[in-house]
Amino acid sequence: RVDSVVVFQSTLNKGAVENWAAKEKIEISGKNINDLEFEMNGKLISSLGKADRQARRLIVTKDGLTIKK
């Protein structure tokens, strides 16, 4: 979801790239989120650590990345 509107609903294949821009927030949910790599404003955000491997939802705002289990 980008600013509460569904913009993508599918499976990302290995190597796939998606780009989204939001005014408020981007919400990413699903299985195996820990396998994804994130880039924000041209800077790589490291992948999730061991403690967050069960995460099912991420929220990205101008302040950064928040993990919801």
PDB file of C-alpha atoms in Angstrom:
ATOM      1  CA  ARG A   1       0.000   0.000   0.000  1.00  0.00           C
ATOM      2  CA  VAL A   2       1.160   3.499  -0.795  1.00  0.00           C
ATOM      3  CA  ASP A   3      -0.626   6.114   1.272  1.00  0.00           C
ATOM      4  CA  SER A   4      -3.332   3.488   2.047  1.00  0.00           C
ATOM      5  CA  VAL A   5      -3.927   2.565  -1.626  1.00  0.00           C
ATOM      6  CA  VAL A   6      -3.031  -0.924  -2.898  1.00  0.00           C
ATOM      7  CA  VAL A   7      -0.511  -0.434  -5.721  1.00  0.00           C
ATOM      8  CA  PHE A   8       0.981  -3.919  -5.968  1.00  0.00           C
ATOM      9  CA  GLN A   9      -0.398  -7.314  -4.987  1.00  0.00           C
ATOM     10  CA  SER A  10       1.639 -10.214  -6.283  1.00  0.00           C
ATOM     11  CA  THR A  11       4.697 -12.363  -5.647  1.00  0.00           C
ATOM     12  CA  LEU A  12       8.090 -10.808  -6.230  1.00  0.00           C
ATOM     13  CA  ASN A  13      10.436 -13.149  -8.044  1.00  0.00           C
ATOM     14  CA  LYS A  14      14.132 -13.232  -7.216  1.00  0.00           C
ATOM     15  CA  GLY A  15      15.850 -10.273  -8.841  1.00  0.00           C
ATOM     16  CA  ALA A  16      12.611  -8.309  -9.333  1.00  0.00           C
ATOM     17  CA  VAL A  17      12.645  -4.601  -8.566  1.00  0.00           C
ATOM     18  CA  GLU A  18       9.693  -2.422  -7.623  1.00  0.00           C
ATOM     19  CA  ASN A  19       9.704   1.338  -7.004  1.00  0.00           C
ATOM     20  CA  TRP A  20       7.107   3.263  -5.035  1.00  0.00           C
ATOM     21  CA  ALA A  21       6.877   6.871  -3.876  1.00  0.00           C
ATOM     22  CA  ALA A  22       4.588   8.036  -1.081  1.00  0.00           C
ATOM     23  CA  LYS A  23       3.610  11.264   0.589  1.00  0.00           C
ATOM     24  CA  GLU A  24       2.991   9.600   3.967  1.00  0.00           C
ATOM     25  CA  LYS A  25       3.924   5.908   4.093  1.00  0.00           C
ATOM     26  CA  ILE A  26       4.469   2.653   2.267  1.00  0.00           C
ATOM     27  CA  GLU A  27       3.221  -0.584   3.848  1.00  0.00           C
ATOM     28  CA  ILE A  28       4.697  -3.914   2.770  1.00  0.00           C
ATOM     29  CA  SER A  29       3.180  -7.156   4.004  1.00  0.00           C
ATOM     30  CA  GLY A  30       3.531 -10.838   3.240  1.00  0.00           C
ATOM     31  CA  LYS A  31       5.596 -13.934   3.817  1.00  0.00           C
ATOM     32  CA  ASN A  32       9.399 -14.044   3.653  1.00  0.00           C
ATOM     33  CA  ILE A  33       9.798 -10.292   4.027  1.00  0.00           C
ATOM     34  CA  ASN A  34      13.200 -11.023   5.520  1.00  0.00           C
ATOM     35  CA  ASP A  35      14.365 -12.101   2.029  1.00  0.00           C
ATOM     36  CA  LEU A  36      13.830  -8.608   0.612  1.00  0.00           C
ATOM     37  CA  GLU A  37      16.374  -5.802   0.313  1.00  0.00           C
ATOM     38  CA  PHE A  38      15.241  -2.212   0.690  1.00  0.00           C
ATOM     39  CA  GLU A  39      16.542   1.057  -0.682  1.00  0.00           C
ATOM     40  CA  MET A  40      15.222   4.406   0.478  1.00  0.00           C
ATOM     41  CA  ASN A  41      16.096   7.649  -1.306  1.00  0.00           C
ATOM     42  CA  GLY A  42      19.005   5.966  -3.046  1.00  0.00           C
ATOM     43  CA  LYS A  43      20.473   4.454   0.134  1.00  0.00           C
ATOM     44  CA  LEU A  44      20.443   0.727   0.854  1.00  0.00           C
ATOM     45  CA  ILE A  45      18.600  -0.259   4.026  1.00  0.00           C
ATOM     46  CA  SER A  46      20.078  -3.481   5.353  1.00  0.00           C
ATOM     47  CA  SER A  47      17.967  -6.623   5.267  1.00  0.00           C
ATOM     48  CA  LEU A  48      16.175  -7.727   8.418  1.00  0.00           C
ATOM     49  CA  GLY A  49      18.128  -9.325  11.238  1.00  0.00           C
ATOM     50  CA  LYS A  50      17.487 -12.617  13.021  1.00  0.00           C
ATOM     51  CA  ALA A  51      15.124 -11.037  15.553  1.00  0.00           C
ATOM     52  CA  ASP A  52      12.866  -9.783  12.747  1.00  0.00           C
ATOM     53  CA  ARG A  53      12.717 -12.902  10.566  1.00  0.00           C
ATOM     54  CA  GLN A  54       9.079 -13.522  11.503  1.00  0.00           C
ATOM     55  CA  ALA A  55       7.996 -10.014  10.497  1.00  0.00           C
ATOM     56  CA  ARG A  56       4.883  -9.929   8.351  1.00  0.00           C
ATOM     57  CA  ARG A  57       4.556  -6.177   7.831  1.00  0.00           C
ATOM     58  CA  LEU A  58       6.882  -3.228   7.297  1.00  0.00           C
ATOM     59  CA  ILE A  59       6.036   0.435   7.307  1.00  0.00           C
ATOM     60  CA  VAL A  60       8.300   2.934   5.569  1.00  0.00           C
ATOM     61  CA  THR A  61       7.938   6.638   6.330  1.00  0.00           C
ATOM     62  CA  LYS A  62      10.192   9.646   5.935  1.00  0.00           C
ATOM     63  CA  ASP A  63      11.608   8.708   9.355  1.00  0.00           C
ATOM     64  CA  GLY A  64      12.675   5.219   8.231  1.00  0.00           C
ATOM     65  CA  LEU A  65      11.601   1.597   8.438  1.00  0.00           C
ATOM     66  CA  THR A  66       9.354   0.130  11.165  1.00  0.00           C
ATOM     67  CA  ILE A  67       8.863  -3.630  11.584  1.00  0.00           C
ATOM     68  CA  LYS A  68       5.513  -5.054  12.704  1.00  0.00           C
ATOM     69  CA  LYS A  69       5.314  -8.701  13.713  1.00  0.00           C
TER      70      LYS A  69
END
